Short mmCIF file of C-alpha atoms in Angstrom, two decimals:
data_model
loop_
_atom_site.label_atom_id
_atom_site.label_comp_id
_atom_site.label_asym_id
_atom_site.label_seq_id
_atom_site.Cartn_x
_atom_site.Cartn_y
_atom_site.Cartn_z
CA UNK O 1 14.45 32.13 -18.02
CA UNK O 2 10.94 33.47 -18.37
CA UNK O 3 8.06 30.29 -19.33
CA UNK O 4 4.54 31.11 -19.96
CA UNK O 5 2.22 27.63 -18.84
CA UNK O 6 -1.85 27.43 -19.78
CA UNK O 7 -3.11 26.56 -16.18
CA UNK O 8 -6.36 25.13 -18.14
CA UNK O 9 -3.85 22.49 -19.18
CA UNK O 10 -0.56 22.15 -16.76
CA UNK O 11 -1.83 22.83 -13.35
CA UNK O 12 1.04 24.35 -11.61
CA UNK O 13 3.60 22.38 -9.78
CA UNK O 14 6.95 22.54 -8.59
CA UNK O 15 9.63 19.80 -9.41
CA UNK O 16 12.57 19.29 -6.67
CA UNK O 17 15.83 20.87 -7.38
CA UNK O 18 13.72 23.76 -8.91
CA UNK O 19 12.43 26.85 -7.56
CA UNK O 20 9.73 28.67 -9.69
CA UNK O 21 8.44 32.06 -9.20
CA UNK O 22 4.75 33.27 -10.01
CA UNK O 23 4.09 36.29 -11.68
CA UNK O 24 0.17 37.57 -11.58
CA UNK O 25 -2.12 36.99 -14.81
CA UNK O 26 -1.74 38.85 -17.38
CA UNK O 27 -5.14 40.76 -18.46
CA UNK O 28 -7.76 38.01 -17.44
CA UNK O 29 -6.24 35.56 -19.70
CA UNK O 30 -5.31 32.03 -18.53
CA UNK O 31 -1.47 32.71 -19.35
CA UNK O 32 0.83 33.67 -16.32
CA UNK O 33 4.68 34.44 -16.15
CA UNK O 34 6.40 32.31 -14.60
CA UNK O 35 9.97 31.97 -13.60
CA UNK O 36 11.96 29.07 -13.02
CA UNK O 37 15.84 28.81 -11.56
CA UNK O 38 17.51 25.26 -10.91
CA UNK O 39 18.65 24.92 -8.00
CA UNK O 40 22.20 23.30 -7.30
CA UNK O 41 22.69 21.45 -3.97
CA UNK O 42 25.94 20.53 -2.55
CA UNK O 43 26.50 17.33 -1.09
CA UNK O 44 26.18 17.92 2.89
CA UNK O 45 26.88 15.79 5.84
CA UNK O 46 23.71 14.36 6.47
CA UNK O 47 22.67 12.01 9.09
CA UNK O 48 21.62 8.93 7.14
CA UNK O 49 22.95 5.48 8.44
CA UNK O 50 22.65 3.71 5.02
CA UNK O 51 23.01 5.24 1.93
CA UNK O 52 20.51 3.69 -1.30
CA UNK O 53 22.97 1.13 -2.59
CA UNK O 54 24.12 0.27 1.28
CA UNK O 55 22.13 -2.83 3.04
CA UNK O 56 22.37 -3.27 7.08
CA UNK O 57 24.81 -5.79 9.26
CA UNK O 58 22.92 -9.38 9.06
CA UNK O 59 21.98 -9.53 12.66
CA UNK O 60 20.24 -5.91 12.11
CA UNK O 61 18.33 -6.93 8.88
CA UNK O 62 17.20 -10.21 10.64
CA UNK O 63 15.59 -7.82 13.62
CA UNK O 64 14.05 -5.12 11.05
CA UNK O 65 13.12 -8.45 8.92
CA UNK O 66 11.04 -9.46 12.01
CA UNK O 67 9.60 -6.11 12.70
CA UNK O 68 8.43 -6.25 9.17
CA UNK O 69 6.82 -9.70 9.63
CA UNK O 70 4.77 -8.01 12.94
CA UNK O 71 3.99 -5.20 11.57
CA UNK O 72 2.37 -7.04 8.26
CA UNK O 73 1.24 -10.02 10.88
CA UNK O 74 -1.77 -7.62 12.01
CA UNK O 75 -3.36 -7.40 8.76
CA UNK O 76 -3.22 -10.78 7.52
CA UNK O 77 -4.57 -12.01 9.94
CA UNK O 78 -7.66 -9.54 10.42
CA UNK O 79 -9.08 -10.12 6.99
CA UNK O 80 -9.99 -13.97 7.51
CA UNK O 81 -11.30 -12.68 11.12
CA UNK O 82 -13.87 -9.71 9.38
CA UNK O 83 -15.19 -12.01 6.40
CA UNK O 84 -15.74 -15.37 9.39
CA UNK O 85 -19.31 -14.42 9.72
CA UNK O 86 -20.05 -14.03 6.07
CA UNK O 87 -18.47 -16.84 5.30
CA UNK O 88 -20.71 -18.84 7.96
CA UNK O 89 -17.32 -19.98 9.90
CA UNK O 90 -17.82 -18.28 12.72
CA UNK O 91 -19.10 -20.57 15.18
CA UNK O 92 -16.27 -23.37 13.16
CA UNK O 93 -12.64 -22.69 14.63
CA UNK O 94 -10.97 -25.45 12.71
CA UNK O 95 -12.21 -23.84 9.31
CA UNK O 96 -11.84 -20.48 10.83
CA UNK O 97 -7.75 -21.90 11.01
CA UNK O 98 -7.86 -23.72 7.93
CA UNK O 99 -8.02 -20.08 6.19
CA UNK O 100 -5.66 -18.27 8.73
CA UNK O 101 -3.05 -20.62 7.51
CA UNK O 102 -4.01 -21.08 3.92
CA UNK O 103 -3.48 -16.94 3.69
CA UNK O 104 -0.34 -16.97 5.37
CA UNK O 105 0.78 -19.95 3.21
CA UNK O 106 0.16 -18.32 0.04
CA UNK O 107 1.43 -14.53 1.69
CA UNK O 108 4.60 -16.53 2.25
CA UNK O 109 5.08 -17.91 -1.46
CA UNK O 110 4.29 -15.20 -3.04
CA UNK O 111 6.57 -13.00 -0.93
CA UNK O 112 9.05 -15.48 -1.84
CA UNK O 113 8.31 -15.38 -5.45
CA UNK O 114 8.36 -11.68 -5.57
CA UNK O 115 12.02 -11.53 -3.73
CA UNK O 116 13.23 -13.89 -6.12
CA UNK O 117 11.85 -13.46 -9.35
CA UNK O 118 9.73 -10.92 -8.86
CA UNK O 119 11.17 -6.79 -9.18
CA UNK O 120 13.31 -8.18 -5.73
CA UNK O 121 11.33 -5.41 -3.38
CA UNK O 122 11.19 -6.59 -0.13
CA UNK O 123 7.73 -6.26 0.07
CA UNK O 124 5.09 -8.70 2.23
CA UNK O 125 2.74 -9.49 -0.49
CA UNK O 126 -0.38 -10.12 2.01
CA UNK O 127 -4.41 -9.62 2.32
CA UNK O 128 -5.85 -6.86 1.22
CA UNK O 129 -8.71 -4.74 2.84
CA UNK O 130 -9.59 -3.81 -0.76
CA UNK O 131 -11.89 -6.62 -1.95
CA UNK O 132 -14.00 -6.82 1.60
CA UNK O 133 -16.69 -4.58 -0.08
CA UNK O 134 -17.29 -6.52 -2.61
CA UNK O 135 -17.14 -9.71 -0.92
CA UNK O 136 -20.05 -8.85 1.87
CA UNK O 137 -22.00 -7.43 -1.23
CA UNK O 138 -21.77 -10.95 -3.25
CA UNK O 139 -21.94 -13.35 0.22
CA UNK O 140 -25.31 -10.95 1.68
CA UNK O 141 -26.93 -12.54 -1.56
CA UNK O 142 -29.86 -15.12 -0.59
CA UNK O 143 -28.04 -17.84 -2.69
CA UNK O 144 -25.02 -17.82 -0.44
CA UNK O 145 -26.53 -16.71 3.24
CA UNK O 146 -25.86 -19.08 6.02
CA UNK O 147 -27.85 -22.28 6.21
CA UNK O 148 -28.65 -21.80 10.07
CA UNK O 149 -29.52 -17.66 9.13
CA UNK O 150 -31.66 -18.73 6.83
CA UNK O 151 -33.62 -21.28 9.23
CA UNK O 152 -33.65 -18.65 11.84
CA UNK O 153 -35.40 -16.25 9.39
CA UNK O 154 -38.07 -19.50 8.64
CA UNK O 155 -39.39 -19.72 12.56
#
């Protein structure tokens, strides 16, 4: 089969299971052959351990279910330890652990919620990085600096 695309409005691309062939522009214009076969593929032996619709033995999901919890563990936690000296908690450990575990409380329920009710992805839901921007932007305001940077800045 022979298709002719507008690359001012489909941008080429290439879909899997299909091979397409370019042909060069014809006269100047924006209109280009182009040739695509389907491609069949046969089922081969490959080395996957678990198929989609497979899940892991118990005791191996519990150990990859702990990995998971490290590996998310990292970047809940650094979020509350960025935003302590914005937040004028750096010099106050209990509040400094007041948020640790209020962000790992509410991680935890909402990773429950999701798993349950939710889509059922096991997914952490945890911190994100994205809102750290706009939270030093709002906190470097003079209505919410720190009460002892602000009497520093007085002397």
């Amino acid at each position: 089969m022979t298709y002719f695309c507008d690359f001012v409005k489909f941008p080429f691309f290439a879909c899997r299971g299909t091979q397409v062939k370019m042909a060069s522009k014809q006269n100047g214009s924006s209109e280009a052959s182009v040739e695509i076969e389907e491609v069949r593929q046969t089922p081969s032996n490959d080395n996957l351990l678990y198929k989609v619709d497979e899940s892991p033995p118990w005791y191996l999901a519990i150990l990859l279910g702990f990995q998971h919890y490290l590996t998310a563990f990292g970047s809940t936690i650094t979020v509350p330890l960025v935003l302590q000296t914005a937040l004028c908690i750096d010099q106050d450990r209990v509040g400094l652990s007041e948020i640790i575990s209020t962000i790992f409380f509410v991680s935890g329920l909402a990773t429950l919620l999701q798993t349950t009710l939710g889509v059922r992805l096991p997914i952490i839901q945890g911190a994100t990085f994205a809102f750290l921007t706009p939270t030093f932007t709002i906190l470097a305001l003079d209505k919410w600096k720190c009460p002892y940077v602000l009497a520093e800045e007085d002397q």
